[in-house]
Amino acid sequence: MNTQRICCAGFGGQGTLSMGKILAYAGMLEGHEVSWCPSYGPEMRGGTANCHVIVSDEPIGSPVVTSDANCVIAMNQPSLDKFVDILGKDGVLIVNSDLAALKEDKEDIRVLNIPANAMSTQEFGGAKLANIILLGAVIQSINTVTVESIDDAFTHVFEGGKAKFIPDNKKAFKMGYEFAQNYK
Amino acid sequence: MNTQRICCAGFGGQGTLSMGKILAYAGMLEGHEVSWCPSYGPEMRGGTANCHVIVSDEPIGSPVVTSDANCVIAMNQPSLDKFVDILGKDGVLIVNSDLAALKEDKEDIRVLNIPANAMSTQEFGGAKLANIILLGAVIQSINTVTVESIDDAFTHVFEGGKAKFIPDNKKAFKMGYEFAQNYK
Amino acid sequence: MAVIFQKTKALTDVKLHYCPGCAHGIVHRLVAEALEELDEVKNAIVAVPVGCSVFANKYFNFDAIQCAHGRAPATATGIKRVHPDKMVLTYQGDGDLASIGTAEIIHAAARGEKITTIFINNGIYGMTGGQMAPTTLPGMKATTAKNGRDPKINGNPIRVCEMLSALDGPVYIERVSVSTPAQVTQAKRAIKKALEIQRKGLGFTFVEVVSSCPTNWGLTPVKAMEFVREKMIPYYPLGVYKDITAEEGK
Amino acid sequence: MAVIFQKTKALTDVKLHYCPGCAHGIVHRLVAEALEELDEVKNAIVAVPVGCSVFANKYFNFDAIQCAHGRAPATATGIKRVHPDKMVLTYQGDGDLASIGTAEIIHAAARGEKITTIFINNGIYGMTGGQMAPTTLPGMKATTAKNGRDPKINGNPIRVCEMLSALDGPVYIERVSVSTPAQVTQAKRAIKKALEIQRKGLGFTFVEVVSSCPTNWGLTPVKAMEFVREKMIPYYPLGVYKDITAEEGK
Amino acid sequence: MAKVLMKGNEAVGKAAIEAGCRFFFGYPITPQSEVPEYLSSELPKVGGVFVQAESEVAAINMVYGAAGAGARVLTSSSSPGIALKQEGIGYISNAGLPAVIINMMRGGPGLGTIQPGQADYNMAVKGGSNGDYHNIVLAPASVQEAVDMVMEAFDLADYYGTPVIVLADGLIGQMMEPVEFNYVCKKELAPKTWALTGKGDGEKHMVENLVIEPDECEAWNKKHFETYAKIEANEQAWEEFLMDDAEYAFVSYGTSSRIVRSAIGYLREAGYKVGMIRPKTLWPFPTKAFEKLDKKIKKYMDVEMSMGQMVQDVAYACNDKNKIEFYGRTGGVVPAVDEIVEFGKKVMGGDK
Amino acid sequence: MAKVLMKGNEAVGKAAIEAGCRFFFGYPITPQSEVPEYLSSELPKVGGVFVQAESEVAAINMVYGAAGAGARVLTSSSSPGIALKQEGIGYISNAGLPAVIINMMRGGPGLGTIQPGQADYNMAVKGGSNGDYHNIVLAPASVQEAVDMVMEAFDLADYYGTPVIVLADGLIGQMMEPVEFNYVCKKELAPKTWALTGKGDGEKHMVENLVIEPDECEAWNKKHFETYAKIEANEQAWEEFLMDDAEYAFVSYGTSSRIVRSAIGYLREAGYKVGMIRPKTLWPFPTKAFEKLDKKIKKYMDVEMSMGQMVQDVAYACNDKNKIEFYGRTGGVVPAVDEIVEFGKKVMGGDK
Amino acid sequence: MAKGRVTINEMLCKGCELCVSVCPKHVLQLSTTKINALGYNPAEVVNDDCIACTSCAKMCPDCAITVEKLD
Amino acid sequence: MAKGRVTINEMLCKGCELCVSVCPKHVLQLSTTKINALGYNPAEVVNDDCIACTSCAKMCPDCAITVEKLD
Ligand SMILES: Cc1ncc(C[n+]2csc(CCOP(=O)(O)OP(=O)(O)O)c2C)c(N)n1
Ligand SMILES: Cc1ncc(C[n+]2csc(CCOP(=O)(O)OP(=O)(O)O)c2C)c(N)n1
Ligand code: SF4
Ligand code: SF4
Ligand code: SF4
Ligand code: SF4
């Protein structure tokens, strides 16, 4: 596997950080080197939140992705505007199309528009699993970790009392994965 | 004038610091370079007190006299023991012989034993001017400042309400000066 | 038709960065209004703390300095000594004032420094994410007291007005709250009175505002105000703790 | 024939460096005697301050640490947390405790730290040569208040027992003095009681000793003790300010 | 133990517990607040004690007490909080007590910003307190290394009787990486017979800080400097990255070294013979790494998240300031890989 | 004005008043307590204000306020007290405010001793606070120079908008020498339109310290570094003593330079071609003095009352650490002239 | 009883509901449809029973409310 | 009334006179002739009226006093 550089970005509360965390966890479970690097600010102020995940088979240099990203997940417009340019050649832009849209076409990248908020709301009665839906699309679109590893990651991240969240998460993940599979 | 290095030492309360201060003041009034450098400790604890005075016509290097002293005034035994060795060739040791005595003869130095405590007590009803008596002897014995400059210094140091102390100080000074003049 | 309530000019147009329903916004307004009504906006200098209100300097439409954490009373002292004729305030949170800044507030008070301190007691460290404050109530949860504050383990809360009242320097100490419109009115009255006393040069004045931090309390703003009324105020009783102008009146 | 008074073994043979008639010596002895009588010398660890008593570690015949100026309560907290079964004391002057160390004493008290603080209030900075302390009386001269402390200029003195009594953490607070043999007896009783409470693990205990500094007061030791009785004690009234053991008894 | 994915701040907390530390005294500050938060719940579980101190000043003086009492003790903070601890650090150093201090640096000076920085190098390495002293300063570049270094820090502190500073930054504190806890102490540690424990039936113990006689105070200082000389001889640590054939060397530590590592990847691809010396100990500074290379290296390219605080140490190590080119970002800015690549190319020119 | 014989501590107090300083905030500590004592009675006489702060921390934050309010303001302390002021110094530096800080150094570390020392060089010159910043550091070697430098310090502070540290020691504070007060400001000082004075009818004033956006924070830092570059270009100051024909040069500052001066007297008598470079500014360090000499000097003999804290700066200035020999006493010990003579002879050998 | 009018500056409103909770006449409610640029559902006026008591405005932390008295 | 004996350790005494000032029987006085190694005039016993009340010892800051009760 080549080094995979992924950036998840959105509003605070949209679950961008935990989406990245599951990905990183899955990478670790597969034995790769991983890093998960969040933005942080004066806490409790809302605003944007993003994290950078790197999965690699070599020791990871910069944990911050400022260029050559393989995948950017933009959960809202400001995030899309801010991060689209860090995509490298053949990078994949995954857009929560309910809240964002790429304004100008860009060469050399692939764009997946996914109405994740709507999909989540329809299926789960709220937008809270939009992040996992998008994660499904990520895993389908780039060469990082296997679906099984993500499943494993769920069981690690949702421990104890949180185990009850696993089925919905798996479902959301699958929705996203399949949406990407059938994309266009 | 050659550089004069003088060390005044005794118990706290014996007036060693002010003796040195008057000397330094006189030196300044004559236009020399002077420095006055006291020992200091955790305050208010009694113990020993000493100061180093340098009078020179060149900018003064070390204000601390650790060797080549021209004159050491020892107002008690511990001070004598501690400082006698810093005297240079032909240096003068001025001893408050009521409280100290040189135990072993030393070459190349001149010793003046002055019963300053007794002289002060006899004349002023207490030992408090022993320091000025010894200062008189210093001025007589080494080539630093003139008697007139010391008189001037008195008027500067004892300002305002303290002017009343001047006559006794002058008297004590003279006693010491004359004692040294007639020494041996 | 007359406008009977609108945003005071003593606040700038910069949007407040506080969380929805945070009482900081209310108190900012009251301080600003009080100064405006006293026509002292032009003479006011506020020392803002480190805490959620660290950017208060951007919101208050008068001179301001961002102080080191806890040291606003010292910094305000420096300012007041240089400009004894200006209105000098500190605006401080409970971590700032009652923890790291304990010595500074006590000594500014004891010196009788002619400044006014507005003390926002929200029982938590807001800015850094909900750690225990000296004023966190017993049983109240914090990120450094996850099972709720246990005085046996985490020590006892400090009642600042009561403590400062043991000193001779302060001339006016009142504890107010802003959990109801009536309390807001009383809070403003207290702040205004403190500033008037400062203007007269009588001494140190102190207004504690029992406040809320919905975010770190994990409550909606409305529930948070209920918590203020039901839990905070019983522990931190409102009222005047010291008032030499009243004593003089006697 | 029986020896009914002699130097306690809980003091070393090192000569005290204090000025003639300095009350530090008396209080040292009382602390040592109290520990000896409680058979706790072997378990005692004292945190000594920066101030004239900075060398108390040499005089006390038990474990000791020289603390940073004002921070003895924090350092003692560190020690007590490591050795909860030992007797941990701080011994502090008024500059140390009531000025630079204000935050540390208040928070150790509020935490209910199970230590005993002996607070020597001599109304002056002894070691550094007579500067004003937070407890310097109005009118009393100091090298930084040469015309005598004027509360308008130099701020108001702080009454520490009263201030600490506003907190929930302390379980025993008493102010004593050592200006007469009877007071000395009472002072020892208070110190012993504080230590006993600590041994029982009940909480923070505090004994203020209204004390003397003949040197920096410019008085003979005997006159200084008179000053303690005539000026200091009226301003700093002796007595028990807090005692939960008494309250429990009720 | 299997690897776990942990946030740096929590990982260093766990590392301390694994290293036998049972006492933490600290005060919240971004970006390290998860250290006290984590330890506030984890320490009690293992019989340890967490105290949220009233301030950083109180915290470091609690550390002084606990260290004097013979415990393994930790405090942690970030830049301005560490500035407040300086007096206390001096006391601990003077008393020759072991303690571990973590600084998750942010941009400065003053309140500065809360984003990652490396501008506390001077404060940590040169000494931000009064007097002659040194602290061992360890500079991790990953969460795993932070874990290992925290654990080692306790051993170094105990072995040499000196505070050890783990100098990381907000990025390392906030990021997650897989970690395992399997550091093993290689030093033989003497029992702490000097510790304040109550004298019991033995001699009393004293922790002193005022040495009023200058001669004695000097002797005390010199004793410490003998220890420092040993540390300088034995504890210099660094990583050499692609240095075998290197004609140019980056010098960088901690987070910035990770950016450099990525940049070197690109530069090597472009044919540049470039490597990196990455100091893992900042004090003692790994001069040995430079002595070894001596004339071989044409330029040292110092990259920091500061205005160049390490430059003098590099110059002293290679004894030629003209060999050093510096690139730095500060105020919370983490440099991008591209910038470093560009800087490298500019320095190395066509020189491949 | 006629010369007067004054204690250093009182003389610097008077110098501040002569320089127009009307505000002093400080806390007693030996060996500088005469500074606050003197100013407590003298400032009120000229309409000024003296406040004995509750601590050094409070004092420096009062200074921050008064400086922000546009006043000339002074604080003074000694080593451990200055360590406590580090956070505050960082704040003042960050805000770009003028202030003067006197450190009458004593031996360290920690509580140390109360006798004179020079071991706070790093804390003052390298920066004992967090972040990237510099303070101007002036090092007087006599009471007169202390007076002149304190007066100049206020001008430099106002001119560049930065704290200025006057780094003297207990000996200079405690000794008496004749002084006169006739320093004249050579700089044109802009009015402090930025100061907190109440906004009146104008724009409001702000003194800020938190710059949450890294880019802005970096820009803020870089602006300061532009100022620092100007200071480095314009303000390096040093004395050359018998350097014209010198083949060896002592490097020493402050009190230790006076011992060296005496020692040079003896060494010259003995035929050694030796002089001294005496830095008067420690930051900016007078590298120009060394650049000028370059190859001429066989050895630099660095003499300090520390374990060698200035050595790296000398090495950086002359760019050859092997040219430096160091002799130091510490912990409050003032070296004797004889020791320095002996050290000089050992270094210079028969090389006259 | 006085008659009044409340105006909400929707750009400033953070939807905290404090105004809603204190209005004695239930004049205000959070919008269930609108979302402002800050991402919040702003308060809106749902009836014209306002008595110009200014309670809502006193509680608003964001100075989003203007009250007029109609006379 | 009990009978007692006071002994002063002259090496420790700093001549502060506190003991003298509190003795109800005026047993103690500062020596007008002796000066000890510390430079002070130590206290000395001037009569044998001591009643073993230990007042002097309680006040002595330098632990210079031993009191015995004669029985
Ligand atoms: C010296 C220092 N220590 C710690 C911090 C981190 N810090 C920032 S705000 C804060 C506490 C804020 O709580 P509070 O004062 O209660 O105000 P609030 O945010 O609740 O309004 C802390 C600990 C800092 N900036 N500086
Ligand atoms: C940080 C610091 N500030 C100041 C000092 C200087 N200092 C030493 S003792 C002291 C005050 C002592 O007064 P107090 O606490 O009343 O004790 P006393 O000497 O009267 O017994 C001061 C200010 C210091 N050592 N460290
Ligand atoms: S964290 Fe709390 S105090 Fe801070 S802005 Fe939010 S609600 Fe207000
Ligand atoms: S200075 Fe005062 S407190 Fe200190 S030893 Fe002397 S009398 Fe006691
Ligand atoms: S109180 Fe203000 S911010 Fe809150 S909902 Fe009402 S108008 Fe909006
Ligand atoms: S009280 Fe003690 S020290 Fe004082 S005079 Fe009596 S015996 Fe001497």
Coordinates of C-alpha atoms in Angstrom, one line a residue, chain C residues 78-231:
Chain C
G78 CA -0.7 49.2 37.6
I79 CA -3.2 50.9 35.3
K80 CA -5.1 52.6 38.1
R81 CA -2.0 53.9 39.7
V82 CA -1.0 55.6 36.5
H83 CA -4.5 56.9 35.7
P84 CA -6.2 57.4 39.1
D85 CA -9.0 59.4 37.4
K86 CA -10.0 56.6 35.0
M87 CA -12.5 53.8 35.7
V88 CA -10.5 50.6 35.9
L89 CA -12.2 47.2 35.9
T90 CA -11.2 43.6 36.0
Y91 CA -13.5 41.0 34.5
Q92 CA -12.5 37.5 35.6
G93 CA -13.7 33.9 35.7
D94 CA -13.5 31.6 38.7
G95 CA -10.5 29.8 37.6
D96 CA -8.8 33.0 36.9
L97 CA -9.8 34.8 40.1
A98 CA -10.3 32.1 42.7
S99 CA -7.6 29.6 41.7
I100 CA -4.4 30.9 40.1
G101 CA -5.2 34.5 40.9
T102 CA -6.1 34.1 44.6
A103 CA -3.2 36.2 45.9
E104 CA -3.8 39.0 43.4
I105 CA -7.5 39.5 44.2
I106 CA -7.0 39.3 47.9
H107 CA -4.2 41.8 47.9
A108 CA -5.9 44.2 45.5
A109 CA -8.9 44.0 47.9
A110 CA -6.8 44.4 51.0
R111 CA -4.9 47.3 49.5
G112 CA -8.3 48.9 48.9
E113 CA -7.3 49.4 45.2
K114 CA -9.8 51.7 43.7
I115 CA -10.9 49.3 41.0
T116 CA -14.0 47.3 40.3
T117 CA -13.9 43.6 39.8
I118 CA -16.6 41.7 38.0
F119 CA -16.3 38.0 39.0
I120 CA -18.0 35.5 36.8
N121 CA -18.6 32.4 38.9
N122 CA -19.8 29.6 36.6
G123 CA -18.3 26.8 38.7
I124 CA -16.1 25.5 35.9
Y125 CA -13.1 26.1 33.7
G126 CA -14.9 27.0 30.5
M127 CA -12.2 27.8 28.0
T128 CA -10.0 24.8 28.7
G129 CA -12.9 22.4 28.5
G130 CA -14.6 21.8 31.8
Q131 CA -12.0 21.1 34.5
M132 CA -12.9 21.6 38.1
A133 CA -12.9 25.2 39.4
P134 CA -12.5 26.3 43.0
T135 CA -16.2 27.1 42.9
T136 CA -17.4 23.8 41.4
L137 CA -20.2 22.6 43.6
P138 CA -19.9 19.3 45.5
G139 CA -21.3 16.6 43.3
M140 CA -20.9 18.6 40.1
K141 CA -19.0 16.9 37.4
A142 CA -15.9 18.2 35.8
T143 CA -13.3 16.7 33.4
T144 CA -10.9 16.5 36.3
A145 CA -13.5 15.3 38.7
K146 CA -15.4 12.9 36.5
N147 CA -17.5 11.4 39.3
G148 CA -18.5 14.8 40.5
R149 CA -16.6 16.9 43.0
D150 CA -16.1 15.1 46.3
P151 CA -14.8 17.6 48.9
K152 CA -12.9 14.8 50.6
I153 CA -11.0 14.1 47.4
N154 CA -11.2 17.4 45.5
G155 CA -11.3 19.9 48.3
N156 CA -14.0 22.3 49.2
P157 CA -15.5 25.1 47.0
I158 CA -14.5 28.6 47.9
R159 CA -17.0 31.3 48.5
V160 CA -15.2 34.4 47.4
C161 CA -17.5 37.1 48.6
E162 CA -17.5 35.7 52.1
M163 CA -13.7 35.4 52.1
L164 CA -13.1 38.9 50.8
S165 CA -15.5 40.3 53.3
A166 CA -13.1 39.3 56.0
L167 CA -10.8 42.0 54.7
D168 CA -10.7 45.7 55.5
G169 CA -9.9 47.0 52.0
P170 CA -13.1 46.3 50.1
V171 CA -15.9 48.9 50.4
Y172 CA -18.6 47.1 48.4
I173 CA -19.1 43.5 47.8
E174 CA -22.3 42.0 46.3
R175 CA -23.2 38.7 44.8
V176 CA -25.8 38.7 42.1
S177 CA -27.0 36.4 39.3
V178 CA -28.4 36.6 35.9
S179 CA -30.7 33.6 35.7
T180 CA -33.9 35.6 35.6
P181 CA -34.8 39.1 34.2
A182 CA -35.2 40.4 37.7
Q183 CA -31.7 39.1 38.7
V184 CA -30.3 40.8 35.6
T185 CA -31.8 44.1 36.7
Q186 CA -30.3 43.7 40.1
A187 CA -27.0 42.6 38.7
K188 CA -26.8 45.8 36.7
R189 CA -27.7 47.9 39.7
A190 CA -24.9 46.3 41.6
I191 CA -22.4 46.8 38.8
K192 CA -23.4 50.4 38.5
K193 CA -23.2 51.0 42.2
A194 CA -19.7 49.5 42.3
L195 CA -18.6 51.8 39.5
E196 CA -20.1 54.8 41.2
I197 CA -18.2 54.0 44.3
Q198 CA -15.1 53.7 42.3
R199 CA -15.7 57.0 40.7
K200 CA -16.0 58.6 44.1
G201 CA -12.6 57.0 44.9
L202 CA -13.9 55.2 48.0
G203 CA -12.1 51.9 47.6
F204 CA -12.2 48.4 46.2
T205 CA -15.5 47.2 44.8
F206 CA -16.5 43.6 43.9
V207 CA -19.5 42.1 42.2
E208 CA -19.7 38.4 41.9
V209 CA -22.1 37.1 39.2
V210 CA -23.3 33.6 39.7
S211 CA -23.3 32.5 36.2
S212 CA -23.7 29.6 33.8
C213 CA -21.6 27.5 31.4
P214 CA -24.2 25.4 29.5
T215 CA -21.6 23.7 27.4
N216 CA -19.4 22.4 30.1
W217 CA -22.3 21.7 32.4
G218 CA -23.8 19.6 29.7
L219 CA -27.1 21.4 29.9
T220 CA -29.2 23.4 27.6
P221 CA -29.0 27.2 28.3
V222 CA -32.5 27.2 29.8
K223 CA -31.7 24.2 32.0
A224 CA -28.4 25.8 32.9
M225 CA -30.2 28.8 34.3
E226 CA -32.5 26.5 36.3
F227 CA -29.3 24.9 37.7
V228 CA -28.1 28.3 38.7
R229 CA -31.3 29.0 40.6
E230 CA -31.6 25.6 42.1
K231 CA -28.1 24.6 42.9

